[in-house]
């Protein structure tokens, strides 16, 4: 199989059901931004912390499911879809990380060690992916749990960034007003 097909040369792409849509459609923008989050998570690995790397690998697999979910306007029962167990997995990652962290009382600057700062970057792009998904859901049917997943993922990436920074001995900085 060749990597290039030429099918997208005119600014259109295929959805999972082979429907042709413009590459600037809100649906394509949403799952393209999810792809960007996935690539950023991949840039972070390895963090130097095996337990965090395992979580990030699982998150990357989940993000492929989100993309498949968003690319499918009419999913069937056996099609890949994000469900509540994916959200619960993220919540367990957050809860586990929180046991090592001090409770936040102020905002923090998105910075720190190299992997910590990269996780903050991935979190910011994840928030954009969520906004894009909300935008396309206003016009087309979407699995609402996938949007919840992106919301929870941004929380998880934030928490993992804090955890990496703590383990690397990097002090959190608060904004000055």
PDB file of C-alpha atoms in Angstrom:
ATOM      1  CA  UNK A   1       0.000   0.000   0.000  1.00  0.00           C
ATOM      2  CA  UNK A   2       1.369   3.403  -0.941  1.00  0.00           C
ATOM      3  CA  UNK A   3       1.116   6.223   1.593  1.00  0.00           C
ATOM      4  CA  UNK A   4      -0.150   8.689  -1.001  1.00  0.00           C
ATOM      5  CA  UNK A   5      -3.419   8.233  -2.872  1.00  0.00           C
ATOM      6  CA  UNK A   6      -4.109  11.671  -4.305  1.00  0.00           C
ATOM      7  CA  UNK A   7      -7.708  11.464  -3.036  1.00  0.00           C
ATOM      8  CA  UNK A   8      -7.189  14.527  -0.850  1.00  0.00           C
ATOM      9  CA  UNK A   9      -5.574  16.713  -3.477  1.00  0.00           C
ATOM     10  CA  UNK A  10      -8.803  18.626  -4.089  1.00  0.00           C
ATOM     11  CA  UNK A  11      -9.339  19.485  -0.418  1.00  0.00           C
ATOM     12  CA  UNK A  12     -11.639  16.627   0.504  1.00  0.00           C
ATOM     13  CA  UNK A  13     -11.219  13.532   2.631  1.00  0.00           C
ATOM     14  CA  UNK A  14     -13.186  10.399   3.482  1.00  0.00           C
ATOM     15  CA  UNK A  15     -15.099   9.765   6.667  1.00  0.00           C
ATOM     16  CA  UNK A  16     -15.254   6.201   7.977  1.00  0.00           C
ATOM     17  CA  UNK A  17     -18.436   5.571   5.963  1.00  0.00           C
ATOM     18  CA  UNK A  18     -16.582   6.789   2.802  1.00  0.00           C
ATOM     19  CA  UNK A  19     -18.615   9.999   2.634  1.00  0.00           C
ATOM     20  CA  UNK A  20     -16.451  12.761   1.115  1.00  0.00           C
ATOM     21  CA  UNK A  21     -16.203  15.975   3.136  1.00  0.00           C
ATOM     22  CA  UNK A  22     -14.147  19.136   2.964  1.00  0.00           C
ATOM     23  CA  UNK A  23     -10.913  19.039   4.923  1.00  0.00           C
ATOM     24  CA  UNK A  24     -11.991  22.238   6.650  1.00  0.00           C
ATOM     25  CA  UNK A  25     -15.206  20.741   8.023  1.00  0.00           C
ATOM     26  CA  UNK A  26     -15.693  21.092  11.762  1.00  0.00           C
ATOM     27  CA  UNK A  27     -15.631  17.301  12.135  1.00  0.00           C
ATOM     28  CA  UNK A  28     -12.253  17.013  10.403  1.00  0.00           C
ATOM     29  CA  UNK A  29     -10.906  19.957  12.412  1.00  0.00           C
ATOM     30  CA  UNK A  30     -11.984  18.214  15.639  1.00  0.00           C
ATOM     31  CA  UNK A  31     -10.369  14.873  14.964  1.00  0.00           C
ATOM     32  CA  UNK A  32      -7.343  16.518  13.381  1.00  0.00           C
ATOM     33  CA  UNK A  33      -6.789  18.425  16.611  1.00  0.00           C
ATOM     34  CA  UNK A  34      -7.148  15.167  18.550  1.00  0.00           C
ATOM     35  CA  UNK A  35      -4.390  13.797  16.297  1.00  0.00           C
ATOM     36  CA  UNK A  36      -2.257  16.792  17.271  1.00  0.00           C
ATOM     37  CA  UNK A  37      -2.805  16.014  20.967  1.00  0.00           C
ATOM     38  CA  UNK A  38      -1.794  12.414  20.327  1.00  0.00           C
ATOM     39  CA  UNK A  39       1.406  13.503  18.578  1.00  0.00           C
ATOM     40  CA  UNK A  40       2.258  15.839  21.464  1.00  0.00           C
ATOM     41  CA  UNK A  41       1.733  13.051  23.990  1.00  0.00           C
ATOM     42  CA  UNK A  42       4.061  10.930  21.852  1.00  0.00           C
ATOM     43  CA  UNK A  43       6.713  13.651  21.996  1.00  0.00           C
ATOM     44  CA  UNK A  44       6.644  13.494  25.807  1.00  0.00           C
ATOM     45  CA  UNK A  45       7.327   9.753  25.953  1.00  0.00           C
ATOM     46  CA  UNK A  46       9.527   8.572  27.482  1.00  0.00           C
ATOM     47  CA  UNK A  47       9.278  10.843  30.502  1.00  0.00           C
ATOM     48  CA  UNK A  48      11.755   8.821  32.546  1.00  0.00           C
ATOM     49  CA  UNK A  49       8.909   7.587  34.766  1.00  0.00           C
ATOM     50  CA  UNK A  50       7.670   4.142  33.710  1.00  0.00           C
ATOM     51  CA  UNK A  51       4.283   4.408  35.418  1.00  0.00           C
ATOM     52  CA  UNK A  52       3.552   7.725  33.719  1.00  0.00           C
ATOM     53  CA  UNK A  53       4.773   6.396  30.356  1.00  0.00           C
ATOM     54  CA  UNK A  54       2.358   3.452  30.644  1.00  0.00           C
ATOM     55  CA  UNK A  55      -0.507   5.863  31.295  1.00  0.00           C
ATOM     56  CA  UNK A  56       0.511   8.034  28.347  1.00  0.00           C
ATOM     57  CA  UNK A  57       0.650   5.004  26.051  1.00  0.00           C
ATOM     58  CA  UNK A  58      -2.881   4.052  27.117  1.00  0.00           C
ATOM     59  CA  UNK A  59      -4.020   7.627  26.541  1.00  0.00           C
ATOM     60  CA  UNK A  60      -2.535   7.542  23.023  1.00  0.00           C
ATOM     61  CA  UNK A  61      -4.563   4.430  22.266  1.00  0.00           C
ATOM     62  CA  UNK A  62      -7.689   6.125  23.623  1.00  0.00           C
ATOM     63  CA  UNK A  63      -7.010   9.123  21.376  1.00  0.00           C
ATOM     64  CA  UNK A  64      -7.023   6.826  18.334  1.00  0.00           C
ATOM     65  CA  UNK A  65     -10.464   5.683  19.436  1.00  0.00           C
ATOM     66  CA  UNK A  66     -11.616   9.312  19.782  1.00  0.00           C
ATOM     67  CA  UNK A  67     -10.418   9.986  16.222  1.00  0.00           C
ATOM     68  CA  UNK A  68     -12.222   6.917  14.889  1.00  0.00           C
ATOM     69  CA  UNK A  69     -15.307   7.926  16.846  1.00  0.00           C
ATOM     70  CA  UNK A  70     -15.297  11.471  15.423  1.00  0.00           C
ATOM     71  CA  UNK A  71     -14.607  10.197  11.889  1.00  0.00           C
ATOM     72  CA  UNK A  72     -17.734   8.036  11.982  1.00  0.00           C
ATOM     73  CA  UNK A  73     -21.024   9.941  11.574  1.00  0.00           C
ATOM     74  CA  UNK A  74     -23.103   6.749  11.894  1.00  0.00           C
ATOM     75  CA  UNK A  75     -21.311   4.260  14.164  1.00  0.00           C
ATOM     76  CA  UNK A  76     -22.486   0.703  14.427  1.00  0.00           C
ATOM     77  CA  UNK A  77     -22.339  -1.371  17.597  1.00  0.00           C
ATOM     78  CA  UNK A  78     -18.905  -2.891  16.874  1.00  0.00           C
ATOM     79  CA  UNK A  79     -17.250   0.367  15.728  1.00  0.00           C
ATOM     80  CA  UNK A  80     -14.612   1.920  17.996  1.00  0.00           C
ATOM     81  CA  UNK A  81     -16.196   4.382  20.401  1.00  0.00           C
ATOM     82  CA  UNK A  82     -15.202   6.123  23.596  1.00  0.00           C
ATOM     83  CA  UNK A  83     -17.353   5.075  26.522  1.00  0.00           C
ATOM     84  CA  UNK A  84     -17.607   5.696  30.232  1.00  0.00           C
ATOM     85  CA  UNK A  85     -14.839   3.213  31.086  1.00  0.00           C
ATOM     86  CA  UNK A  86     -12.334   5.376  29.163  1.00  0.00           C
ATOM     87  CA  UNK A  87     -13.378   8.391  31.231  1.00  0.00           C
ATOM     88  CA  UNK A  88     -13.140   6.329  34.425  1.00  0.00           C
ATOM     89  CA  UNK A  89      -9.610   5.250  33.475  1.00  0.00           C
ATOM     90  CA  UNK A  90      -8.566   8.899  33.253  1.00  0.00           C
ATOM     91  CA  UNK A  91     -10.214   9.648  36.572  1.00  0.00           C
ATOM     92  CA  UNK A  92      -8.255   6.806  38.170  1.00  0.00           C
ATOM     93  CA  UNK A  93      -5.015   8.231  36.692  1.00  0.00           C
ATOM     94  CA  UNK A  94      -5.848  11.631  38.198  1.00  0.00           C
ATOM     95  CA  UNK A  95      -6.791  10.185  41.591  1.00  0.00           C
ATOM     96  CA  UNK A  96      -3.609   8.110  41.730  1.00  0.00           C
ATOM     97  CA  UNK A  97      -1.394  11.076  40.817  1.00  0.00           C
ATOM     98  CA  UNK A  98      -3.174  13.314  43.317  1.00  0.00           C
ATOM     99  CA  UNK A  99      -1.993  11.086  46.174  1.00  0.00           C
ATOM    100  CA  UNK A 100       1.577  12.328  45.483  1.00  0.00           C
ATOM    101  CA  UNK A 101       0.705  15.989  44.942  1.00  0.00           C
ATOM    102  CA  UNK A 102       0.016  18.950  47.177  1.00  0.00           C
ATOM    103  CA  UNK A 103      -3.479  20.373  46.820  1.00  0.00           C
ATOM    104  CA  UNK A 104      -3.591  23.410  44.550  1.00  0.00           C
ATOM    105  CA  UNK A 105      -4.629  26.694  46.102  1.00  0.00           C
ATOM    106  CA  UNK A 106      -3.614  28.966  43.211  1.00  0.00           C
ATOM    107  CA  UNK A 107      -3.179  28.866  39.470  1.00  0.00           C
ATOM    108  CA  UNK A 108       0.223  27.690  38.248  1.00  0.00           C
ATOM    109  CA  UNK A 109       2.255  28.652  35.213  1.00  0.00           C
ATOM    110  CA  UNK A 110       2.439  25.917  32.553  1.00  0.00           C
ATOM    111  CA  UNK A 111       6.152  25.207  32.753  1.00  0.00           C
ATOM    112  CA  UNK A 112       8.688  23.035  34.509  1.00  0.00           C
ATOM    113  CA  UNK A 113      10.872  20.176  33.428  1.00  0.00           C
ATOM    114  CA  UNK A 114      10.985  19.288  29.740  1.00  0.00           C
ATOM    115  CA  UNK A 115       8.384  16.479  30.013  1.00  0.00           C
ATOM    116  CA  UNK A 116       6.268  18.554  32.407  1.00  0.00           C
ATOM    117  CA  UNK A 117       6.182  21.535  30.056  1.00  0.00           C
ATOM    118  CA  UNK A 118       5.383  19.245  27.110  1.00  0.00           C
ATOM    119  CA  UNK A 119       2.467  17.752  29.037  1.00  0.00           C
ATOM    120  CA  UNK A 120       1.181  21.264  29.736  1.00  0.00           C
ATOM    121  CA  UNK A 121       1.428  21.965  25.988  1.00  0.00           C
ATOM    122  CA  UNK A 122      -0.511  18.766  25.204  1.00  0.00           C
ATOM    123  CA  UNK A 123      -3.132  19.846  27.776  1.00  0.00           C
ATOM    124  CA  UNK A 124      -3.603  23.214  26.084  1.00  0.00           C
ATOM    125  CA  UNK A 125      -4.051  21.573  22.678  1.00  0.00           C
ATOM    126  CA  UNK A 126      -6.449  19.063  24.247  1.00  0.00           C
ATOM    127  CA  UNK A 127      -8.594  21.979  25.388  1.00  0.00           C
ATOM    128  CA  UNK A 128      -8.626  23.206  21.785  1.00  0.00           C
ATOM    129  CA  UNK A 129      -9.639  19.728  20.595  1.00  0.00           C
ATOM    130  CA  UNK A 130     -12.507  19.797  23.080  1.00  0.00           C
ATOM    131  CA  UNK A 131     -13.640  23.218  21.805  1.00  0.00           C
ATOM    132  CA  UNK A 132     -13.516  21.935  18.219  1.00  0.00           C
ATOM    133  CA  UNK A 133     -15.570  18.876  19.194  1.00  0.00           C
ATOM    134  CA  UNK A 134     -18.180  21.031  20.925  1.00  0.00           C
ATOM    135  CA  UNK A 135     -18.331  23.218  17.821  1.00  0.00           C
ATOM    136  CA  UNK A 136     -18.991  20.336  15.446  1.00  0.00           C
ATOM    137  CA  UNK A 137     -21.432  18.691  17.881  1.00  0.00           C
ATOM    138  CA  UNK A 138     -23.680  21.744  17.527  1.00  0.00           C
ATOM    139  CA  UNK A 139     -24.205  20.837  13.863  1.00  0.00           C
ATOM    140  CA  UNK A 140     -23.772  17.064  13.659  1.00  0.00           C
ATOM    141  CA  UNK A 141     -24.379  14.050  15.875  1.00  0.00           C
ATOM    142  CA  UNK A 142     -21.401  13.177  18.074  1.00  0.00           C
ATOM    143  CA  UNK A 143     -20.686  10.770  20.875  1.00  0.00           C
ATOM    144  CA  UNK A 144     -21.003  13.145  23.845  1.00  0.00           C
ATOM    145  CA  UNK A 145     -18.867  10.818  25.969  1.00  0.00           C
ATOM    146  CA  UNK A 146     -15.941  11.536  23.640  1.00  0.00           C
ATOM    147  CA  UNK A 147     -16.280  15.230  24.486  1.00  0.00           C
ATOM    148  CA  UNK A 148     -16.389  14.378  28.199  1.00  0.00           C
ATOM    149  CA  UNK A 149     -13.272  12.267  27.625  1.00  0.00           C
ATOM    150  CA  UNK A 150     -11.384  15.226  26.150  1.00  0.00           C
ATOM    151  CA  UNK A 151     -12.426  17.402  29.078  1.00  0.00           C
ATOM    152  CA  UNK A 152     -11.171  14.803  31.549  1.00  0.00           C
ATOM    153  CA  UNK A 153      -8.024  14.210  29.492  1.00  0.00           C
ATOM    154  CA  UNK A 154      -7.011  17.850  29.820  1.00  0.00           C
ATOM    155  CA  UNK A 155      -7.347  17.437  33.598  1.00  0.00           C
ATOM    156  CA  UNK A 156      -5.267  14.250  33.465  1.00  0.00           C
ATOM    157  CA  UNK A 157      -2.526  15.856  31.374  1.00  0.00           C
ATOM    158  CA  UNK A 158      -2.416  18.805  33.791  1.00  0.00           C
ATOM    159  CA  UNK A 159      -2.136  16.462  36.762  1.00  0.00           C
ATOM    160  CA  UNK A 160       0.533  14.321  35.082  1.00  0.00           C
ATOM    161  CA  UNK A 161       2.517  17.469  34.238  1.00  0.00           C
ATOM    162  CA  UNK A 162       2.420  18.459  37.896  1.00  0.00           C
ATOM    163  CA  UNK A 163       3.451  14.951  38.942  1.00  0.00           C
ATOM    164  CA  UNK A 164       6.407  14.822  36.554  1.00  0.00           C
ATOM    165  CA  UNK A 165       7.541  18.238  37.715  1.00  0.00           C
ATOM    166  CA  UNK A 166       7.303  17.209  41.364  1.00  0.00           C
ATOM    167  CA  UNK A 167       9.266  14.012  40.766  1.00  0.00           C
ATOM    168  CA  UNK A 168      11.909  16.011  38.900  1.00  0.00           C
ATOM    169  CA  UNK A 169      12.205  18.478  41.760  1.00  0.00           C
ATOM    170  CA  UNK A 170      10.805  21.430  39.820  1.00  0.00           C
ATOM    171  CA  UNK A 171       8.913  23.921  41.949  1.00  0.00           C
ATOM    172  CA  UNK A 172       5.543  25.132  40.677  1.00  0.00           C
ATOM    173  CA  UNK A 173       5.353  28.838  39.920  1.00  0.00           C
ATOM    174  CA  UNK A 174       2.266  30.974  40.417  1.00  0.00           C
ATOM    175  CA  UNK A 175       1.318  33.853  38.145  1.00  0.00           C
ATOM    176  CA  UNK A 176       1.744  37.348  39.501  1.00  0.00           C
ATOM    177  CA  UNK A 177      -1.165  39.737  39.188  1.00  0.00           C
TER     178      UNK A 177
END
